[in-house]
mmCIF file of C-alpha atoms in Angstrom:
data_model
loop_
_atom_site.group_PDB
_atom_site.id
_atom_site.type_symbol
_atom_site.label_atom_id
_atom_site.label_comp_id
_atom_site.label_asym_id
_atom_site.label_seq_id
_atom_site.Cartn_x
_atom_site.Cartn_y
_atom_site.Cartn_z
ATOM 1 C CA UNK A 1 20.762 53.616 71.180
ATOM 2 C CA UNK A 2 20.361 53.791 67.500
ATOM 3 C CA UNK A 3 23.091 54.591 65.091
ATOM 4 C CA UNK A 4 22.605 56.497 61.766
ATOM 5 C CA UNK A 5 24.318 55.972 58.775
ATOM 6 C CA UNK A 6 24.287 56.569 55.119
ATOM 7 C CA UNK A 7 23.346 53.767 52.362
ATOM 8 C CA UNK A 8 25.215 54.333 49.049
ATOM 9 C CA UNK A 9 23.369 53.624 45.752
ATOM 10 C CA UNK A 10 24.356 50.253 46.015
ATOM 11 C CA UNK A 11 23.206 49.422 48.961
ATOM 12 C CA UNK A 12 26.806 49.570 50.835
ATOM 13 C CA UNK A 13 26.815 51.774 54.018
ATOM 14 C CA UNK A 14 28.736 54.840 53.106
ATOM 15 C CA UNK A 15 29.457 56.309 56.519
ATOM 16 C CA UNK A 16 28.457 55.899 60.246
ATOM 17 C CA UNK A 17 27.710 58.412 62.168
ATOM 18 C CA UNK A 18 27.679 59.449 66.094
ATOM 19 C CA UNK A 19 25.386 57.432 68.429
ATOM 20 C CA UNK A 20 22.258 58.982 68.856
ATOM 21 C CA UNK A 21 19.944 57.811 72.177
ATOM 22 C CA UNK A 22 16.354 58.594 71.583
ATOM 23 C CA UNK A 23 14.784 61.337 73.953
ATOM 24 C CA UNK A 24 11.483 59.887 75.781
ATOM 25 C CA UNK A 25 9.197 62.571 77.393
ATOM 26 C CA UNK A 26 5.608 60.769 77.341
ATOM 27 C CA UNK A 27 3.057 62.449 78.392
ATOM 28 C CA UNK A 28 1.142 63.253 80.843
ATOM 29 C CA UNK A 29 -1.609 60.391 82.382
ATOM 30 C CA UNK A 30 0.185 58.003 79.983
ATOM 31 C CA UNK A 31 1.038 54.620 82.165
ATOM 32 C CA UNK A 32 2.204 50.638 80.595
ATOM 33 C CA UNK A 33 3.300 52.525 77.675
ATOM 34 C CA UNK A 34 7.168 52.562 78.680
ATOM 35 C CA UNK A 35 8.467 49.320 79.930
ATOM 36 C CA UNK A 36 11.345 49.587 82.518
ATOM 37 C CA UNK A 37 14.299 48.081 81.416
ATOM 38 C CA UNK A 38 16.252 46.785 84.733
ATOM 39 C CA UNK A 39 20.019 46.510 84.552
ATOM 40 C CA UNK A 40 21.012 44.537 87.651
ATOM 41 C CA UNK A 41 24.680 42.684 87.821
ATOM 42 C CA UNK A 42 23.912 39.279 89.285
ATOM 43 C CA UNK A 43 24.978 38.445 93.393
ATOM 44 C CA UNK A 44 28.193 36.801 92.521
ATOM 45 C CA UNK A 45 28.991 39.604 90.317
ATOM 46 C CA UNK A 46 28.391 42.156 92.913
ATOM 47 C CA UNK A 47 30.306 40.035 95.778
ATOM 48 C CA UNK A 48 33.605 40.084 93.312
ATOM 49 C CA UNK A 49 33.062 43.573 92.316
ATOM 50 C CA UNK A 50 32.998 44.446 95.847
ATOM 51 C CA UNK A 51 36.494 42.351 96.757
ATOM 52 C CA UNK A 52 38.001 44.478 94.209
ATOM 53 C CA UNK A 53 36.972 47.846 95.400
ATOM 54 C CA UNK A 54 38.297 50.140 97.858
ATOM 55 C CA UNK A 55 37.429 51.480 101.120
ATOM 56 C CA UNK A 56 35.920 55.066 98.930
ATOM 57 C CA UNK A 57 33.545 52.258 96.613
ATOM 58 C CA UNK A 58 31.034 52.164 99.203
ATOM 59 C CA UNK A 59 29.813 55.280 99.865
ATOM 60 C CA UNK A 60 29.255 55.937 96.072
ATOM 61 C CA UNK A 61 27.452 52.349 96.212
ATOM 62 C CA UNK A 62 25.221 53.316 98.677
ATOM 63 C CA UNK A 63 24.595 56.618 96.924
ATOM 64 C CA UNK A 64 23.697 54.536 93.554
ATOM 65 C CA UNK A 65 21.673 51.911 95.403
ATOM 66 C CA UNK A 66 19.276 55.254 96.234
ATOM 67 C CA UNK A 67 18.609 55.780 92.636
ATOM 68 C CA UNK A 68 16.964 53.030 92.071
ATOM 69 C CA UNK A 69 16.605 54.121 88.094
ATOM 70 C CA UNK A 70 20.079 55.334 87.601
ATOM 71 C CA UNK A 71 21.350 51.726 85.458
ATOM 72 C CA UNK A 72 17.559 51.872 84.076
ATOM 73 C CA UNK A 73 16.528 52.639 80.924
ATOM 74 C CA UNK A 74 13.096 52.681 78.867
ATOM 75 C CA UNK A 75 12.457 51.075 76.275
ATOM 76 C CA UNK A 76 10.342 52.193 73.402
ATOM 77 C CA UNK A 77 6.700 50.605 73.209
ATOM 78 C CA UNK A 78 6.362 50.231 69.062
ATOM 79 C CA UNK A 79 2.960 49.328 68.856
ATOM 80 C CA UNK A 80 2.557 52.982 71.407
ATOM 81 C CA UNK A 81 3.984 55.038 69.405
ATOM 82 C CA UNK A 82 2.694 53.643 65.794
ATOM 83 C CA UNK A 83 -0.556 54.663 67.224
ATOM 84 C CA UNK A 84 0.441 57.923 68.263
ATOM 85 C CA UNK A 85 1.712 58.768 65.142
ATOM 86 C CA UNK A 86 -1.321 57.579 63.139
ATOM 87 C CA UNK A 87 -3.156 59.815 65.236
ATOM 88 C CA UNK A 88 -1.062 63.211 64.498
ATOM 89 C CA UNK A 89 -1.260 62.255 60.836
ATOM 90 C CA UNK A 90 -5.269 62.024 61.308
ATOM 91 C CA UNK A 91 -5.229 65.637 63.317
ATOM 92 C CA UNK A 92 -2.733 67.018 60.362
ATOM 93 C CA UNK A 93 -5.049 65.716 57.817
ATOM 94 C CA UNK A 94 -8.852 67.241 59.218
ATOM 95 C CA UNK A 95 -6.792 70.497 60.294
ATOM 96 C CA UNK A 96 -5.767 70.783 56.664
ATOM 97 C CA UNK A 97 -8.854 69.908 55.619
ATOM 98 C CA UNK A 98 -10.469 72.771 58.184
ATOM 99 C CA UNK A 99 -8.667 75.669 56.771
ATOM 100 C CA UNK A 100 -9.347 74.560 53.161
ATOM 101 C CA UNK A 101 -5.317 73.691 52.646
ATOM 102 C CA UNK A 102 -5.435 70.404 50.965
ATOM 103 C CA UNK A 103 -7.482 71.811 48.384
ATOM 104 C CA UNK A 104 -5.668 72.238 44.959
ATOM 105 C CA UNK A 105 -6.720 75.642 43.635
ATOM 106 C CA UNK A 106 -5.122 77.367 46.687
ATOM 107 C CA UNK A 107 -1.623 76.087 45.508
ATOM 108 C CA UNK A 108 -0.014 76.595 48.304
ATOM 109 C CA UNK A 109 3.587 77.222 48.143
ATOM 110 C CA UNK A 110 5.786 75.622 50.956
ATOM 111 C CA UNK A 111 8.492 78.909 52.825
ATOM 112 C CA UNK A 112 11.638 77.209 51.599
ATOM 113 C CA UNK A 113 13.944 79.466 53.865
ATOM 114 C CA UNK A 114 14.275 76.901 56.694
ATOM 115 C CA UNK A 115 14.798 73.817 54.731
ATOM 116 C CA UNK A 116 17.955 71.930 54.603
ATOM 117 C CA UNK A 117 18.454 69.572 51.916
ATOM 118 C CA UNK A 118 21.291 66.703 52.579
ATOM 119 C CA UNK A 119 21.499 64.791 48.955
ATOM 120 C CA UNK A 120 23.754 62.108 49.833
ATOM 121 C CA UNK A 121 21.461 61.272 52.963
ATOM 122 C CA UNK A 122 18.498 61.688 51.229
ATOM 123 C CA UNK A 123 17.218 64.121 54.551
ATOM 124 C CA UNK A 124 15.440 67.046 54.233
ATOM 125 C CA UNK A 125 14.363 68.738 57.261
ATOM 126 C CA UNK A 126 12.579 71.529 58.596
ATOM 127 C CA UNK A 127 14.147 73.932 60.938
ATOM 128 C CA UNK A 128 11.957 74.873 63.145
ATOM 129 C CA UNK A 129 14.153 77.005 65.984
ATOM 130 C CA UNK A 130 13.961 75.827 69.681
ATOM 131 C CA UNK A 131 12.405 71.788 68.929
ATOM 132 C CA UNK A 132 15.549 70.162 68.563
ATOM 133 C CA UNK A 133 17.087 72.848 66.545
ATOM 134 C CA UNK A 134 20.547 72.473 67.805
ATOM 135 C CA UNK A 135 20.701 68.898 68.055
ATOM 136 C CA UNK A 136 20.063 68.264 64.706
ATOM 137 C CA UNK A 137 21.868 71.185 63.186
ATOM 138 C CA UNK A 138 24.798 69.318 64.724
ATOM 139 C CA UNK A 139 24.076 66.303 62.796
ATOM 140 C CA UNK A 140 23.362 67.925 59.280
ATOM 141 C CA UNK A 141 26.802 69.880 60.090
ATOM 142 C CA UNK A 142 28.329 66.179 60.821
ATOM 143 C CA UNK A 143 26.846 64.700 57.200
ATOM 144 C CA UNK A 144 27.948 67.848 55.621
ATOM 145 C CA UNK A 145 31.361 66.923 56.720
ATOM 146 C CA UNK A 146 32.282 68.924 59.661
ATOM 147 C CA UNK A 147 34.036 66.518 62.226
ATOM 148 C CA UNK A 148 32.991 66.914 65.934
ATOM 149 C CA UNK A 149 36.376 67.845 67.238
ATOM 150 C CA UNK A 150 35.936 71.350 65.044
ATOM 151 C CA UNK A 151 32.274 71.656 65.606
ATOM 152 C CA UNK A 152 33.373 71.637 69.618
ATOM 153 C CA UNK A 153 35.949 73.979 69.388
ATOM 154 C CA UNK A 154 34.564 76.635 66.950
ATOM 155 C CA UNK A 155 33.058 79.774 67.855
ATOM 156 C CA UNK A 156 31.242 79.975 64.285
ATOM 157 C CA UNK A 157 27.436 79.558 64.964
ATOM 158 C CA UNK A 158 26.248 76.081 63.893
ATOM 159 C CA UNK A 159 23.282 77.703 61.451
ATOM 160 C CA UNK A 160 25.732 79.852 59.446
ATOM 161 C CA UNK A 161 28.149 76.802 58.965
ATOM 162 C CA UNK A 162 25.085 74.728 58.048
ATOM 163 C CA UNK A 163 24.530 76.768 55.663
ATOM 164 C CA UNK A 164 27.809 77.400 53.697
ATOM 165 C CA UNK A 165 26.867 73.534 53.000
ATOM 166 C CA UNK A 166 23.136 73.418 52.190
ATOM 167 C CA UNK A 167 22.029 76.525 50.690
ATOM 168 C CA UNK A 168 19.043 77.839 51.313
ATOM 169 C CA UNK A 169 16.456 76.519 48.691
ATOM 170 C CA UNK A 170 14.200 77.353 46.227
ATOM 171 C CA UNK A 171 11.062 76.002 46.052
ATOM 172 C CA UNK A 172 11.336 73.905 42.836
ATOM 173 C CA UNK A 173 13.993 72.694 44.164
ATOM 174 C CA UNK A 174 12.919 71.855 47.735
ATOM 175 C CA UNK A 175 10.044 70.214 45.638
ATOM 176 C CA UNK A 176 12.339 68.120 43.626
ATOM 177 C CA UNK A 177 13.878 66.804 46.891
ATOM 178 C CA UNK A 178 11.248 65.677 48.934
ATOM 179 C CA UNK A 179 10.224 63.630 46.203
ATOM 180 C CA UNK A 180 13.621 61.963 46.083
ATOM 181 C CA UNK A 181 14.355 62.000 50.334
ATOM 182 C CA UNK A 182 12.884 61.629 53.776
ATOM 183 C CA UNK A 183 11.009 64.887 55.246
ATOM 184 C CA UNK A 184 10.745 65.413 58.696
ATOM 185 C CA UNK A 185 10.223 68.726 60.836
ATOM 186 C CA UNK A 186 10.174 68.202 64.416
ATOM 187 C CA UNK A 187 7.436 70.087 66.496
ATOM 188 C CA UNK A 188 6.928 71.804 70.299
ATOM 189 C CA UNK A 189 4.675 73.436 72.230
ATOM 190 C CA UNK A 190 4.982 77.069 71.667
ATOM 191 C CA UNK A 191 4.732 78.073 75.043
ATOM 192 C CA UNK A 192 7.717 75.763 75.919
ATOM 193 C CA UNK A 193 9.524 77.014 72.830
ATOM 194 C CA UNK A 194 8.972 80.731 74.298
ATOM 195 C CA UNK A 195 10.047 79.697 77.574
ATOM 196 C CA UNK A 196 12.891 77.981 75.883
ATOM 197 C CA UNK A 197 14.405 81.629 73.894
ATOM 198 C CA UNK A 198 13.446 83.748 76.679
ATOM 199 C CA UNK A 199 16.316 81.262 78.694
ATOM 200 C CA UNK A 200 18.777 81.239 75.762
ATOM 201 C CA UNK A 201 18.724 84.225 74.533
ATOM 202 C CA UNK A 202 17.556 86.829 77.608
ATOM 203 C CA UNK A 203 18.463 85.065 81.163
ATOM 204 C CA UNK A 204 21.424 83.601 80.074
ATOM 205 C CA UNK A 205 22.663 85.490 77.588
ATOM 206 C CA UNK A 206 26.690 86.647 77.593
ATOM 207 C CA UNK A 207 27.412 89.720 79.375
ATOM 208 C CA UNK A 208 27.760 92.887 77.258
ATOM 209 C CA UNK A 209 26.352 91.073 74.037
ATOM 210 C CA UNK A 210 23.364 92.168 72.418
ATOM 211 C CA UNK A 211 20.852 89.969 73.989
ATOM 212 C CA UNK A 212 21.478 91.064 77.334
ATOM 213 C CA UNK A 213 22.011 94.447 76.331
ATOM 214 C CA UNK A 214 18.325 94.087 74.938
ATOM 215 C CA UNK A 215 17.644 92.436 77.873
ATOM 216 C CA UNK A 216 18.504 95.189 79.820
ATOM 217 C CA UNK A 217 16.239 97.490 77.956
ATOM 218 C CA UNK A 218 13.407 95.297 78.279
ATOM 219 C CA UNK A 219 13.751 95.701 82.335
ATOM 220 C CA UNK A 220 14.156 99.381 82.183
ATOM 221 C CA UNK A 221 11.106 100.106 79.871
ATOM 222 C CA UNK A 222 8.400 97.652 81.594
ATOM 223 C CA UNK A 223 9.239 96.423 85.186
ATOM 224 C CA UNK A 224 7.743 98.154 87.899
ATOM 225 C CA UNK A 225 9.499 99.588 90.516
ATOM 226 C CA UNK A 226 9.431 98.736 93.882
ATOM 227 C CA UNK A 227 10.459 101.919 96.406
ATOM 228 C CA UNK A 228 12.285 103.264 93.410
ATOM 229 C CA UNK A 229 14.633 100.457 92.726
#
């Protein structure tokens, strides 16, 4: 579980925000990476807890004592994922290099559209829709001030509140902010991105709305029919 929080100028924490419990997907073929954190209560512990319990406790221990994982949780190899990351930063780096990017005379010019800039955090991140989008549009609308009670209650969509507090930039000014704050942009695969929006938006979208009305079309125009139906 980590917790984020703000440090003022003088080094004071300024706010602390929501607990935030780190996602681990490792990949495929990757084993002794992850170590297995057992949480087990001790035998006196479970003899008392037992006394104490009803007659209805023991089914649902039973059903717990199947899932042997359930009170498990892994913990994060450092030295793993250090090397991981080394290693995307050494792809990023020949890929630029590849298509000629790093170079100065193409002066490339960063698409500031998608960038949100939080000045008192010193964040700025890079939208990138369906890796993580939602998650972390909740937590720049939580540093921007929103409190969680309204952000669970409001039908407003979380991008368009987002952005009555961070503005989309310009590039000098995106610029003048990464110098000054910590960049991140966190990535996918594009197929499970696709998969991803064709779920939100098309199979589950809200009846009558304009995804599934789209949706609709979609069906009409390229499914085959079978016997006419």
């Amino acid at each position: 579980m980590i917790y984020y929080g703000a440090i003022a100028g003088n080094g004071s924490t300024r706010q602390q925000l929501l607990p935030f419990r780190v996602p681990l997907h490792p990949p495929d073929g990757i084993v002794h990476h992850l170590r297995l954190a057992q949480h087990r209560l001790r035998p006196q512990q479970h003899a008392q807890h037992e006394r104490q319990a009803g007659p209805d406790h023991y089914s649902a221990r039973a059903a717990l004592k199947n899932n042997a994982t359930l009170n498990s949780q892994y913990r994060l190899d450092m030295e793993y994922m250090k090397r991981r990351m080394e290693h995307r930063v050494e792809r990023l780096q020949k890929k630029c290099a590849e298509h000629r990017l790093n170079e100065p005379k193409h002066n490339y010019k960063p698409k500031a559209w998608e960038y949100l800039i939080q000045p008192e955090y010193h964040l700025v991140w890079c939208n990138v829709f369906k890796a993580a989008s939602t998650s972390w549009m909740y937590n720049f609308n939580l540093m921007a001030g929103y409190t969680p009670q309204f952000l669970r209650k409001t039908k407003d969509v979380p991008l368009q509140l987002a952005r009555q507090k961070y503005p989309r930039p310009s590039v000098e000014k995106l610029k003048q902010a990464i110098n000054e704050s910590i960049s991140f942009i966190i990535v996918r695969h594009p197929f499970e991105r696709l998969v991803s929006a064709y779920k939100d938006k098309i199979q589950y979208a809200l009846p009558n709305s304009h995804h599934h009305k789209l949706g609709n079309r979609i069906i009409q125009k390229y499914r085959k029919t079978v016997n006419g139906k």
